[in-house]
Amino acid sequence: MLHRIRIECMTDTRETTALGFDPERVALLAHEGFPDRAKTALGVLRYADYEVVAVLDREIAGEGHGWQTDYTVSDFVDDDRVQDAPIVGRADEAPGFDTLVIGVAPIGGGFDRSWREDVERALKAGADVVAGLHYRLNDDAEFVELAEEHGARLFDIREPPADLSVSEGRARDIDATVVGTVGTDCSTGKMTTTCELVNAARERGLDAAMVPTGQTGILVAGWGIAVDRAISDFAAGATERMVLAAAADHDLLVVEGQGSLVHPAYSGVTTSILHGAMPDALVMCHVAGRDAVHGYESFPIPPVREVADLYESLGGVVAPTEVVAGALATHDLDAGADEQAVTEYGDDLGVPAADPVRDGAEAILDAIVASTDLDA
Amino acid sequence: MLHRIRIECMTDTRETTALGFDPERVALLAHEGFPDRAKTALGVLRYADYEVVAVLDREIAGEGHGWQTDYTVSDFVDDDRVQDAPIVGRADEAPGFDTLVIGVAPIGGGFDRSWREDVERALKAGADVVAGLHYRLNDDAEFVELAEEHGARLFDIREPPADLSVSEGRARDIDATVVGTVGTDCSTGKMTTTCELVNAARERGLDAAMVPTGQTGILVAGWGIAVDRAISDFAAGATERMVLAAAADHDLLVVEGQGSLVHPAYSGVTTSILHGAMPDALVMCHVAGRDAVHGYESFPIPPVREVADLYESLGGVVAPTEVVAGALATHDLDAGADEQAVTEYGDDLGVPAADPVRDGAEAILDAIVASTDLDA
């Protein structure tokens, strides 16, 4: 059985930025959802910049069920990229943490009443609480009062900062190399490719950072702006702000893309990120076998090379860019078929390709290094 | 001297829609600005769907100055497209109106305290008040109370409706012919071209309507959504909603474009309108001699045919579209040079072109009729 350890407040040492919640030690709330219904929590465990000290799942921890209570993440997830951490039933059973992250999203994006106790315990111990729910923590008078009383902060990461402004067209002037992940559709692996690419670059000794533009990316990196929630006029400006901020500290930025230029609903967000970030190189993400926009099945996805041409010509009007690598998600294919699909995808695009989940992002990074002035 | 006529409330006969403020008789507030510093008021007088019964400019009306008080708009503006209307000093000197429109925008977008009396008089008479200022009428407790008390409404037209949602990709399925005005930059005459085109079509007996996407367009048409203020994810959905609503009542829709695909800051808005509206045909607006993005002078505007190709290829991924005509603003050119510039512009684009302010939009309409199934 886990020791009950008092939650330590790390407010004093925590650096703050306009955008970040700066976690160092995180407890991840995933009640009754881990691992299969807690995709966000799993993404955080796989890719987070910070340490996850515990996952909260009272079902697994067996609170009231008499089940075994010394489970850890590795008992449920067989993936060596995933951090291991104890699974506990309640916030006060977790080792000291500075931030509680809500890592499950119930249908409708609400806040489950049964989570209140954990949030309250975290706040009382001075820990920040972070959520990407429709329900705003900052609209909850009780949470706001507790946070104020205990010097903790509430972060609703769906909400962009209130002081966004229009882009000044400055991203092309920075010294850092900027890579954008773009796609043929939503959910084509842009976030995953971004994280794998940052990890591969770091393993190679590069000072690389992700520029997170969506909720899971923000939870993973501990900072960022949900660009799709920004006022349309300011969406490119929000991206630019992040790129300029990250460029001050890093040599390689990988900007997480959203949506697709060929998506009838989200193409405006995609365009804003493309023009706000002005990437030197693009990695084109696609799902093997997908030939129509998901949920918009009467909209075919054009041949991938045509989609790549569109990104290059639209991006190119503000700063030269080219698709230098392809990332193909092959999770729906059998072994053998996946390799062939990656080969065909690379041939169709005319650039090196890989499945970053299956193969890692080494080959993609090689293609980036070969096409930019990145030194690695 | 003008008779002082009691402001009549027309609430009973006014139809309401989710988007519109439905004016029939409008008083236009332009204190100390008419005509040169009241571009919005001038746009309304030139193109509005409704009757302007008076312009409020206390400087011209001479309140307290002993000046002549029977001026009308035509004393200041020599343009037969502009409605004539008396210029009065105060709201209660205007003939009966159902809506007071704020038609000046001070630097910073604030609300001038000296306008309060006119707004209060309008509200007390049950007239709606409409503004596109940074200052929200609906945040002013006194205005809200007066409006409630007298059955009037306050419209902050910068604010999109709260219930926007993502586009469903339905605009291509409507029966109406949809034309989009697009541009090489901001302020290239898209709103003007839209209005001139609608007027030309109506003169030819077509049932045409503007789909207004920006503040002046909304004031002109009496309905619409400021798409650039919508949450980025919903910007295409906001456009789609307007197109579907207008298509139910009209045969030809002209969708007012915003920004430009080659603008580093606003291209996302442009993309959202292009994909939300799915126009059958595009009219490409440009300012003669402009070769860089205004305010972003280090970003050259590509050759106009390349810009047209970009609109066609990006628009074409969701629904076939083509640039069928060009609209060139030649106001900065001398007589003689303007005609030549229009000819060259049409040659460069490879389609008929005109300056809709100088020439009207007949030739542009002809090109649209020739390229679509519009019957006129």
Short mmCIF file of N, CA, C and O in Angstrom, two decimals, chain A residues 166-170 172 227-237 260-269 271-272 275-276 278 296 298-300 302 310 313-314 317-319, chain B residues 166-170 172 227-237 260-269 271-272 275-276 278 296 298-300 302 310 313-314 317-319:
data_model
loop_
_atom_site.label_atom_id
_atom_site.label_comp_id
_atom_site.label_asym_id
_atom_site.label_seq_id
_atom_site.Cartn_x
_atom_site.Cartn_y
_atom_site.Cartn_z
N VAL A 166 -3.34 40.64 -33.20
CA VAL A 166 -3.09 40.18 -34.55
C VAL A 166 -1.61 39.87 -34.75
O VAL A 166 -0.75 40.44 -34.09
N SER A 167 -1.34 38.96 -35.66
CA SER A 167 0.04 38.62 -35.98
C SER A 167 0.75 39.82 -36.59
O SER A 167 0.16 40.59 -37.34
N GLU A 168 2.03 39.95 -36.27
CA GLU A 168 2.83 41.00 -36.90
C GLU A 168 3.70 40.46 -38.03
O GLU A 168 4.52 41.18 -38.59
N GLY A 169 3.54 39.18 -38.33
CA GLY A 169 4.31 38.61 -39.43
C GLY A 169 5.78 38.45 -39.12
O GLY A 169 6.63 38.56 -39.99
N ARG A 170 6.11 38.14 -37.85
CA ARG A 170 7.51 38.13 -37.42
C ARG A 170 8.14 36.74 -37.32
O ARG A 170 9.35 36.63 -37.11
N ARG A 172 8.99 34.51 -39.35
CA ARG A 172 10.04 34.13 -40.31
C ARG A 172 11.39 34.75 -39.97
O ARG A 172 12.40 34.40 -40.58
N VAL A 227 -5.33 27.25 -30.13
CA VAL A 227 -5.52 28.22 -31.22
C VAL A 227 -6.93 28.13 -31.81
O VAL A 227 -7.50 29.14 -32.23
N ASP A 228 -7.50 26.93 -31.80
CA ASP A 228 -8.85 26.81 -32.37
C ASP A 228 -9.91 27.54 -31.55
O ASP A 228 -11.01 27.76 -32.02
N ARG A 229 -9.57 27.92 -30.31
CA ARG A 229 -10.50 28.68 -29.47
C ARG A 229 -10.21 30.18 -29.49
O ARG A 229 -10.91 30.95 -28.84
N ALA A 230 -9.16 30.58 -30.18
CA ALA A 230 -8.85 32.02 -30.26
C ALA A 230 -9.84 32.70 -31.19
O ALA A 230 -10.39 32.08 -32.10
N ILE A 231 -10.07 33.97 -30.97
CA ILE A 231 -10.84 34.76 -31.93
C ILE A 231 -10.12 34.69 -33.28
O ILE A 231 -8.90 34.79 -33.35
N SER A 232 -10.90 34.45 -34.30
CA SER A 232 -10.37 34.17 -35.64
C SER A 232 -9.29 35.17 -36.07
O SER A 232 -8.24 34.78 -36.59
N ASP A 233 -9.51 36.44 -35.83
CA ASP A 233 -8.55 37.48 -36.19
C ASP A 233 -7.21 37.33 -35.48
O ASP A 233 -6.19 37.84 -35.95
N PHE A 234 -7.22 36.66 -34.33
CA PHE A 234 -6.03 36.58 -33.50
C PHE A 234 -5.37 35.19 -33.55
O PHE A 234 -4.39 34.95 -32.84
N ALA A 235 -5.90 34.28 -34.34
CA ALA A 235 -5.39 32.89 -34.32
C ALA A 235 -3.95 32.83 -34.82
O ALA A 235 -3.11 32.14 -34.23
N ALA A 236 -3.63 33.57 -35.89
CA ALA A 236 -2.24 33.60 -36.35
C ALA A 236 -1.37 34.31 -35.31
O ALA A 236 -0.23 33.89 -35.06
N GLY A 237 -1.90 35.36 -34.71
CA GLY A 237 -1.16 36.08 -33.68
C GLY A 237 -0.85 35.22 -32.46
O GLY A 237 0.22 35.33 -31.86
N SER A 260 -6.91 20.62 -41.09
CA SER A 260 -6.30 20.40 -42.40
C SER A 260 -6.77 21.49 -43.35
O SER A 260 -7.90 21.97 -43.26
N LEU A 261 -5.90 21.85 -44.30
CA LEU A 261 -6.33 22.81 -45.33
C LEU A 261 -7.47 22.26 -46.17
O LEU A 261 -8.20 23.03 -46.79
N VAL A 262 -7.65 20.94 -46.21
CA VAL A 262 -8.72 20.38 -47.02
C VAL A 262 -9.92 19.99 -46.17
O VAL A 262 -10.82 19.29 -46.63
N HIS A 263 -9.98 20.47 -44.92
CA HIS A 263 -11.12 20.20 -44.05
C HIS A 263 -12.14 21.33 -44.17
O HIS A 263 -11.79 22.50 -43.97
N PRO A 264 -13.39 21.02 -44.50
CA PRO A 264 -14.36 22.11 -44.74
C PRO A 264 -14.65 22.98 -43.53
O PRO A 264 -15.02 24.14 -43.68
N ALA A 265 -14.43 22.47 -42.32
CA ALA A 265 -14.78 23.25 -41.13
C ALA A 265 -13.58 23.91 -40.47
O ALA A 265 -13.69 25.01 -39.94
N TYR A 266 -12.42 23.25 -40.48
CA TYR A 266 -11.30 23.71 -39.64
C TYR A 266 -10.14 24.31 -40.42
O TYR A 266 -9.10 24.64 -39.83
N SER A 267 -10.27 24.47 -41.73
CA SER A 267 -9.16 24.93 -42.55
C SER A 267 -8.69 26.33 -42.16
O SER A 267 -7.52 26.66 -42.37
N GLY A 268 -9.57 27.14 -41.60
CA GLY A 268 -9.15 28.47 -41.17
C GLY A 268 -8.15 28.41 -40.03
O GLY A 268 -7.18 29.18 -39.99
N VAL A 269 -8.36 27.49 -39.10
CA VAL A 269 -7.42 27.29 -37.99
C VAL A 269 -6.07 26.83 -38.55
O VAL A 269 -5.01 27.34 -38.16
N THR A 271 -4.82 27.32 -41.52
CA THR A 271 -4.18 28.43 -42.22
C THR A 271 -3.53 29.40 -41.23
O THR A 271 -2.40 29.87 -41.43
N SER A 272 -4.25 29.70 -40.15
CA SER A 272 -3.72 30.65 -39.16
C SER A 272 -2.43 30.12 -38.54
O SER A 272 -1.49 30.88 -38.31
N HIS A 275 0.43 30.31 -41.27
CA HIS A 275 0.94 31.67 -41.50
C HIS A 275 1.48 32.33 -40.23
O HIS A 275 2.34 33.19 -40.29
N GLY A 276 0.94 31.92 -39.07
CA GLY A 276 1.46 32.47 -37.82
C GLY A 276 2.84 31.92 -37.49
O GLY A 276 3.68 32.62 -36.94
N MET A 278 4.99 30.26 -39.83
CA MET A 278 5.93 30.38 -40.96
C MET A 278 7.03 29.32 -40.90
O MET A 278 8.23 29.64 -40.87
N TYR A 296 -17.01 13.92 -42.48
CA TYR A 296 -17.47 14.69 -43.65
C TYR A 296 -17.19 13.83 -44.87
O TYR A 296 -16.41 14.19 -45.74
N SER A 298 -18.46 12.98 -47.55
CA SER A 298 -18.67 13.37 -48.95
C SER A 298 -17.56 14.31 -49.45
O SER A 298 -17.60 14.76 -50.59
N PHE A 299 -16.59 14.59 -48.58
CA PHE A 299 -15.44 15.41 -48.99
C PHE A 299 -14.22 14.51 -49.12
O PHE A 299 -13.60 14.14 -48.11
N PRO A 300 -13.86 14.12 -50.35
CA PRO A 300 -12.69 13.26 -50.52
C PRO A 300 -11.40 14.00 -50.16
O PRO A 300 -11.32 15.22 -50.33
N PRO A 302 -7.91 14.84 -51.33
CA PRO A 302 -7.21 14.78 -52.62
C PRO A 302 -5.95 13.92 -52.49
O PRO A 302 -5.51 13.62 -51.37
N LEU A 310 -0.64 22.23 -51.89
CA LEU A 310 -1.48 23.30 -51.36
C LEU A 310 -0.84 23.93 -50.12
O LEU A 310 -0.78 25.16 -49.99
N SER A 313 2.13 26.02 -51.39
CA SER A 313 1.83 27.29 -52.07
C SER A 313 1.18 28.29 -51.13
O SER A 313 1.50 29.48 -51.17
N LEU A 314 0.29 27.84 -50.25
CA LEU A 314 -0.33 28.79 -49.31
C LEU A 314 0.70 29.26 -48.28
O LEU A 314 0.79 30.46 -47.99
N VAL A 317 3.40 31.94 -49.61
CA VAL A 317 3.15 33.36 -49.87
C VAL A 317 3.68 34.25 -48.76
O VAL A 317 3.91 35.44 -48.97
N VAL A 318 3.88 33.69 -47.56
CA VAL A 318 4.45 34.51 -46.49
C VAL A 318 5.89 34.14 -46.17
O VAL A 318 6.66 34.97 -45.70
N ALA A 319 6.28 32.89 -46.41
CA ALA A 319 7.66 32.45 -46.18
C ALA A 319 7.83 31.10 -46.88
O ALA A 319 6.95 30.24 -46.78
N VAL B 166 -19.50 24.44 -35.42
CA VAL B 166 -18.63 24.13 -36.55
C VAL B 166 -19.44 23.98 -37.83
O VAL B 166 -20.62 23.62 -37.80
N SER B 167 -18.81 24.27 -38.94
CA SER B 167 -19.46 24.10 -40.24
C SER B 167 -19.77 22.63 -40.48
O SER B 167 -19.01 21.74 -40.10
N GLU B 168 -20.90 22.40 -41.13
CA GLU B 168 -21.25 21.02 -41.51
C GLU B 168 -20.94 20.75 -42.98
O GLU B 168 -21.27 19.69 -43.50
N GLY B 169 -20.35 21.72 -43.66
CA GLY B 169 -19.98 21.52 -45.06
C GLY B 169 -21.19 21.49 -45.98
O GLY B 169 -21.20 20.78 -47.00
N ARG B 170 -22.21 22.30 -45.68
CA ARG B 170 -23.47 22.20 -46.43
C ARG B 170 -23.66 23.29 -47.47
O ARG B 170 -24.61 23.23 -48.26
N ARG B 172 -22.37 24.03 -50.23
CA ARG B 172 -22.35 23.66 -51.66
C ARG B 172 -23.64 23.00 -52.12
O ARG B 172 -23.83 22.79 -53.32
N VAL B 227 -17.35 37.71 -38.83
CA VAL B 227 -16.67 36.41 -38.82
C VAL B 227 -15.29 36.51 -38.20
O VAL B 227 -14.83 35.58 -37.54
N ASP B 228 -14.63 37.65 -38.36
CA ASP B 228 -13.29 37.78 -37.80
C ASP B 228 -13.29 37.79 -36.27
O ASP B 228 -12.25 37.61 -35.65
N ARG B 229 -14.46 37.98 -35.66
CA ARG B 229 -14.57 37.96 -34.21
C ARG B 229 -15.08 36.61 -33.70
O ARG B 229 -15.20 36.41 -32.49
N ALA B 230 -15.42 35.70 -34.59
CA ALA B 230 -15.88 34.38 -34.17
C ALA B 230 -14.70 33.56 -33.65
O ALA B 230 -13.56 33.77 -34.07
N ILE B 231 -14.96 32.63 -32.76
CA ILE B 231 -13.95 31.67 -32.37
C ILE B 231 -13.49 30.93 -33.62
O ILE B 231 -14.31 30.55 -34.46
N SER B 232 -12.18 30.80 -33.75
CA SER B 232 -11.57 30.28 -34.96
C SER B 232 -12.23 28.99 -35.47
O SER B 232 -12.51 28.85 -36.66
N ASP B 233 -12.51 28.07 -34.58
CA ASP B 233 -13.15 26.80 -34.95
C ASP B 233 -14.53 27.00 -35.57
O ASP B 233 -15.01 26.12 -36.27
N PHE B 234 -15.18 28.12 -35.26
CA PHE B 234 -16.56 28.33 -35.68
C PHE B 234 -16.68 29.34 -36.81
O PHE B 234 -17.79 29.67 -37.23
N ALA B 235 -15.56 29.86 -37.32
CA ALA B 235 -15.63 30.94 -38.32
C ALA B 235 -16.26 30.43 -39.62
O ALA B 235 -17.10 31.12 -40.21
N ALA B 236 -15.89 29.23 -40.05
CA ALA B 236 -16.53 28.69 -41.26
C ALA B 236 -18.01 28.39 -40.97
O ALA B 236 -18.87 28.62 -41.82
N GLY B 237 -18.29 27.91 -39.78
CA GLY B 237 -19.67 27.62 -39.40
C GLY B 237 -20.53 28.87 -39.37
O GLY B 237 -21.71 28.84 -39.74
N SER B 260 -7.21 38.44 -46.79
CA SER B 260 -6.68 37.87 -48.03
C SER B 260 -5.93 36.58 -47.70
O SER B 260 -5.33 36.46 -46.63
N LEU B 261 -5.94 35.64 -48.63
CA LEU B 261 -5.14 34.42 -48.44
C LEU B 261 -3.66 34.73 -48.35
O LEU B 261 -2.89 33.93 -47.81
N VAL B 262 -3.22 35.87 -48.88
CA VAL B 262 -1.80 36.20 -48.85
C VAL B 262 -1.47 37.19 -47.73
O VAL B 262 -0.38 37.76 -47.70
N HIS B 263 -2.41 37.39 -46.80
CA HIS B 263 -2.18 38.29 -45.67
C HIS B 263 -1.64 37.49 -44.49
O HIS B 263 -2.27 36.52 -44.06
N PRO B 264 -0.47 37.87 -43.94
CA PRO B 264 0.12 37.04 -42.88
C PRO B 264 -0.73 36.95 -41.61
O PRO B 264 -0.61 35.96 -40.88
N ALA B 265 -1.60 37.92 -41.35
CA ALA B 265 -2.36 37.90 -40.10
C ALA B 265 -3.79 37.39 -40.27
O ALA B 265 -4.32 36.74 -39.38
N TYR B 266 -4.42 37.69 -41.39
CA TYR B 266 -5.87 37.46 -41.50
C TYR B 266 -6.26 36.32 -42.43
O TYR B 266 -7.45 36.10 -42.69
N SER B 267 -5.28 35.60 -42.97
CA SER B 267 -5.58 34.56 -43.96
C SER B 267 -6.50 33.47 -43.41
O SER B 267 -7.24 32.83 -44.17
N GLY B 268 -6.46 33.24 -42.11
CA GLY B 268 -7.33 32.23 -41.52
C GLY B 268 -8.80 32.61 -41.64
O GLY B 268 -9.66 31.77 -41.92
N VAL B 269 -9.09 33.88 -41.43
CA VAL B 269 -10.47 34.37 -41.59
C VAL B 269 -10.91 34.20 -43.04
O VAL B 269 -12.02 33.73 -43.33
N THR B 271 -9.80 32.08 -45.27
CA THR B 271 -10.00 30.66 -45.55
C THR B 271 -11.33 30.18 -45.00
O THR B 271 -12.07 29.44 -45.66
N SER B 272 -11.66 30.60 -43.78
CA SER B 272 -12.92 30.16 -43.17
C SER B 272 -14.12 30.63 -43.98
O SER B 272 -15.10 29.88 -44.14
N HIS B 275 -14.23 28.54 -47.33
CA HIS B 275 -14.72 27.16 -47.17
C HIS B 275 -16.11 27.10 -46.54
O HIS B 275 -16.84 26.15 -46.75
N GLY B 276 -16.45 28.11 -45.76
CA GLY B 276 -17.80 28.12 -45.18
C GLY B 276 -18.86 28.46 -46.22
O GLY B 276 -19.96 27.94 -46.17
N MET B 278 -18.36 28.27 -49.75
CA MET B 278 -18.24 27.44 -50.95
C MET B 278 -18.81 28.12 -52.20
O MET B 278 -19.71 27.59 -52.86
N TYR B 296 2.14 45.64 -43.74
CA TYR B 296 3.10 44.53 -43.68
C TYR B 296 3.94 44.63 -44.95
O TYR B 296 3.94 43.73 -45.78
N SER B 298 6.86 44.35 -45.91
CA SER B 298 7.88 43.38 -46.34
C SER B 298 7.26 42.12 -46.92
O SER B 298 7.98 41.19 -47.30
N PHE B 299 5.95 42.07 -46.99
CA PHE B 299 5.26 40.92 -47.62
C PHE B 299 4.71 41.37 -48.97
O PHE B 299 3.66 42.03 -49.03
N PRO B 300 5.41 41.03 -50.06
CA PRO B 300 4.91 41.43 -51.37
C PRO B 300 3.60 40.70 -51.72
O PRO B 300 3.40 39.56 -51.29
N PRO B 302 1.84 38.66 -54.37
CA PRO B 302 2.28 37.94 -55.57
C PRO B 302 1.51 38.45 -56.79
O PRO B 302 0.49 39.14 -56.65
N LEU B 310 -4.38 30.54 -56.18
CA LEU B 310 -4.39 30.07 -54.80
C LEU B 310 -5.84 29.98 -54.28
O LEU B 310 -6.23 28.98 -53.67
N SER B 313 -7.44 26.95 -56.01
CA SER B 313 -7.03 25.62 -55.57
C SER B 313 -7.46 25.36 -54.12
O SER B 313 -7.92 24.26 -53.80
N LEU B 314 -7.37 26.35 -53.25
CA LEU B 314 -7.80 26.13 -51.86
C LEU B 314 -9.33 26.00 -51.79
O LEU B 314 -9.85 25.11 -51.13
N VAL B 317 -10.84 22.50 -53.11
CA VAL B 317 -10.78 21.22 -52.39
C VAL B 317 -12.11 20.91 -51.71
O VAL B 317 -12.39 19.75 -51.41
N VAL B 318 -12.96 21.90 -51.49
CA VAL B 318 -14.28 21.58 -50.91
C VAL B 318 -15.41 21.76 -51.93
O VAL B 318 -16.45 21.10 -51.80
N ALA B 319 -15.23 22.62 -52.91
CA ALA B 319 -16.24 22.80 -53.96
C ALA B 319 -15.60 23.57 -55.10
O ALA B 319 -14.88 24.54 -54.86
#
